[in-house]
């Protein structure tokens, strides 16, 4: 899905939200490797980011050509701060639902950027006819859990031992939903 860029004033800074573009492929691969290394709460480690730039360009094309998928990039004063994504379901009985994901570089967390990104995703999801948003979040990722609750997500279940780390330890995740 393609949407118009938007700018916001946030804490005295300019926040630009825009769709990913194919020329962002290298930027996005570097972002994935960095953010996956900064947080143990993301679905993969940095060593698992193995896509090529062409793979990433194809992914971006697919997102932009989709009727229900959206990848929004956030830039603070021109610096890439993070992304949020909306991934719709293709099965007829699940087309009213979509999964949400958001990740910011650590230096940009706690500044309201995630809130603005998610609120924009909510608006675009409504326009696309999506009725329910869903996500998984690590139980011990307290900041993210608090953000999602603040924005109207409710915990609908716990998926035990959902993530296994290289040291052999596990993390449960909450499955959270938000009706639109």
C-alpha positions as a printed NumPy array, in Angstrom:
array([[  0.   ,   0.   ,   0.   ],
       [  1.281,   3.438,  -0.84 ],
       [  0.358,   6.4  ,   1.334],
       [  1.272,  10.061,   1.242],
       [  4.191,  11.191,   3.402],
       [  3.339,  13.173,   6.531],
       [  5.375,  15.457,   8.747],
       [  4.856,  16.002,  12.458],
       [  6.43 ,  18.22 ,  15.108],
       [  7.63 ,  16.092,  17.996],
       [  9.644,  17.417,  20.923],
       [ 10.892,  20.307,  18.791],
       [ 12.011,  18.016,  15.955],
       [ 10.589,  17.243,  12.533],
       [  9.291,  13.678,  12.2  ],
       [  8.726,  12.511,   8.631],
       [  6.73 ,   9.345,   7.954],
       [  6.867,   7.888,   4.456],
       [  6.591,   4.616,   2.604],
       [  9.704,   2.607,   1.941],
       [ 11.174,   3.061,  -1.523],
       [ 13.341,   0.62 ,  -3.44 ],
       [ 16.364,   2.865,  -3.027],
       [ 15.994,   2.372,   0.752],
       [ 17.048,  -1.283,   0.465],
       [ 20.588,  -0.864,   1.879],
       [ 19.351,   1.498,   4.606],
       [ 16.707,  -1.056,   5.649],
       [ 19.118,  -3.989,   5.703],
       [ 21.534,  -2.002,   7.875],
       [ 18.607,  -0.985,  10.111],
       [ 17.53 ,  -4.626,  10.532],
       [ 21.026,  -5.76 ,  11.478],
       [ 21.45 ,  -2.92 ,  13.952],
       [ 18.046,  -3.087,  15.637],
       [ 18.151,  -6.889,  15.848],
       [ 21.5  ,  -6.527,  17.613],
       [ 20.316,  -3.754,  19.948],
       [ 17.315,  -5.616,  21.342],
       [ 16.809,  -9.216,  22.353],
       [ 13.054,  -8.713,  21.965],
       [ 12.949,  -8.812,  18.158],
       [ 12.125, -12.025,  16.296],
       [ 15.644, -12.614,  14.99 ],
       [ 19.273, -11.934,  15.713],
       [ 21.471,  -9.785,  13.455],
       [ 23.212, -12.88 ,  12.039],
       [ 19.842, -13.967,  10.602],
       [ 19.529, -10.878,   8.41 ],
       [ 20.767, -12.508,   5.216],
       [ 18.615, -10.873,   2.528],
       [ 20.368,  -9.273,  -0.401],
       [ 19.643,  -5.747,  -1.554],
       [ 17.668,  -7.212,  -4.456],
       [ 15.635,  -9.345,  -2.015],
       [ 14.873,  -6.228,  -0.012],
       [ 13.94 ,  -4.213,  -3.119],
       [ 11.518,  -7.004,  -4.117],
       [ 10.038,  -6.989,  -0.602],
       [  9.55 ,  -3.211,  -0.751],
       [  7.859,  -3.519,  -4.162],
       [  5.527,  -6.148,  -2.748],
       [  4.638,  -3.973,   0.228],
       [  3.975,  -0.95 ,  -1.959],
       [  1.869,  -2.928,  -4.441],
       [ -0.212,  -4.613,  -1.725],
       [ -3.713,  -3.441,  -0.816],
       [ -3.252,  -4.24 ,   2.882],
       [  0.495,  -4.245,   3.613],
       [  2.323,  -1.071,   4.504],
       [  5.877,  -0.259,   5.577],
       [  6.313,   3.215,   7.056],
       [  9.747,   4.655,   7.716],
       [ 10.281,   7.356,  10.34 ],
       [ 12.942,  10.043,  10.016],
       [ 13.777,  12.53 ,  12.777],
       [ 15.389,  15.67 ,  11.36 ],
       [ 16.348,  13.562,   8.329],
       [ 17.868,  10.662,  10.307],
       [ 16.263,   7.223,  10.003],
       [ 14.713,   6.429,  13.391],
       [ 12.809,   3.223,  12.69 ],
       [  9.896,   1.543,  10.937],
       [  6.396,   0.263,  11.462],
       [  4.607,  -2.277,   9.31 ],
       [  1.146,  -3.561,   8.643],
       [  0.812,  -7.071,   7.21 ],
       [ -2.652,  -8.107,   6.079],
       [ -3.827, -11.699,   5.823],
       [ -4.67 , -13.146,   2.41 ],
       [ -7.19 , -15.804,   3.48 ],
       [-10.796, -14.657,   2.994],
       [-11.811, -15.39 ,   6.581],
       [ -8.888, -13.398,   7.961],
       [ -8.836, -10.4  ,   5.607],
       [-10.381,  -8.228,   8.3  ],
       [ -7.202,  -8.695,  10.386],
       [ -3.604,  -7.533,  10.084],
       [ -0.383,  -7.933,  12.036],
       [  1.527,  -4.903,  13.252],
       [  5.241,  -4.546,  13.869],
       [  7.356,  -1.615,  14.985],
       [ 11.024,  -1.21 ,  15.849],
       [ 13.12 ,   1.856,  16.487],
       [ 16.819,   2.349,  16.898],
       [ 17.416,   2.351,  20.669],
       [ 18.495,   5.988,  20.692],
       [ 15.036,   6.959,  19.394],
       [ 12.918,   4.966,  21.867],
       [ 10.842,   6.729,  24.507],
       [ 10.365,   9.905,  22.46 ],
       [  6.836,   9.34 ,  21.124],
       [  7.928,   8.212,  17.659],
       [  6.404,   4.743,  18.079],
       [  3.09 ,   6.305,  19.099],
       [  2.962,   8.535,  16.025],
       [  3.966,   5.644,  13.733],
       [  1.331,   3.325,  15.176],
       [ -1.431,   5.93 ,  15.094],
       [ -0.692,   6.484,  11.407],
       [ -0.807,   2.71 ,  10.819],
       [ -4.183,   2.566,  12.581],
       [ -5.594,   5.263,  10.287],
       [ -4.296,   3.559,   7.141],
       [ -5.558,   0.165,   8.315],
       [ -9.041,   1.608,   8.804],
       [ -8.934,   3.105,   5.295],
       [ -7.977,  -0.34 ,   3.958],
       [-11.004,  -1.925,   5.662],
       [ -9.027,  -3.735,   8.351],
       [-11.061,  -4.28 ,  11.513],
       [ -8.564,  -5.845,  13.93 ],
       [ -4.841,  -5.417,  14.533],
       [ -2.688,  -8.069,  16.192],
       [  0.889,  -8.329,  17.4  ],
       [  3.231, -10.421,  19.474],
       [  5.44 ,  -8.791,  22.085],
       [  7.924, -10.279,  24.535],
       [  6.433, -10.428,  28.026],
       [  9.505,  -8.741,  29.543],
       [  9.588,  -5.915,  26.979],
       [  7.824,  -3.655,  29.47 ],
       [  8.132,  -0.443,  27.454],
       [  6.552,  -1.971,  24.369],
       [  3.794,  -3.681,  26.363],
       [  2.955,  -0.365,  28.05 ],
       [  2.892,   1.453,  24.694],
       [  0.568,  -1.1  ,  23.12 ],
       [ -1.788,  -1.022,  26.105],
       [ -1.817,   2.784,  26.025],
       [ -2.848,   2.623,  22.353],
       [ -5.735,   0.237,  22.995],
       [ -4.253,  -3.226,  22.537],
       [ -5.37 ,  -5.896,  24.982],
       [ -3.529,  -9.063,  25.957],
       [ -5.468, -11.952,  24.445],
       [ -3.106, -14.743,  25.392],
       [  0.413, -15.804,  26.232],
       [  2.528, -17.966,  23.963],
       [  4.935, -19.786,  26.291],
       [  8.574, -20.346,  25.325],
       [  7.899, -18.524,  22.053],
       [ 11.477, -17.297,  21.669],
       [ 14.62 , -19.307,  22.386],
       [ 17.89 , -17.451,  22.783],
       [ 21.4  , -18.716,  21.985],
       [ 22.105, -19.222,  25.705],
       [ 19.2  , -21.709,  25.881],
       [ 16.833, -19.408,  27.787],
       [ 13.271, -18.753,  26.645],
       [ 10.889, -15.808,  26.507],
       [  7.11 , -15.921,  26.54 ],
       [  5.238, -13.491,  24.328],
       [  1.875, -11.852,  24.664],
       [ -0.527, -12.018,  21.769],
       [ -2.251,  -8.622,  21.756],
       [ -5.235,  -7.395,  19.72 ],
       [ -6.845,  -4.054,  19.014],
       [-10.246,  -3.642,  17.354],
       [-10.434,  -0.675,  14.988]])
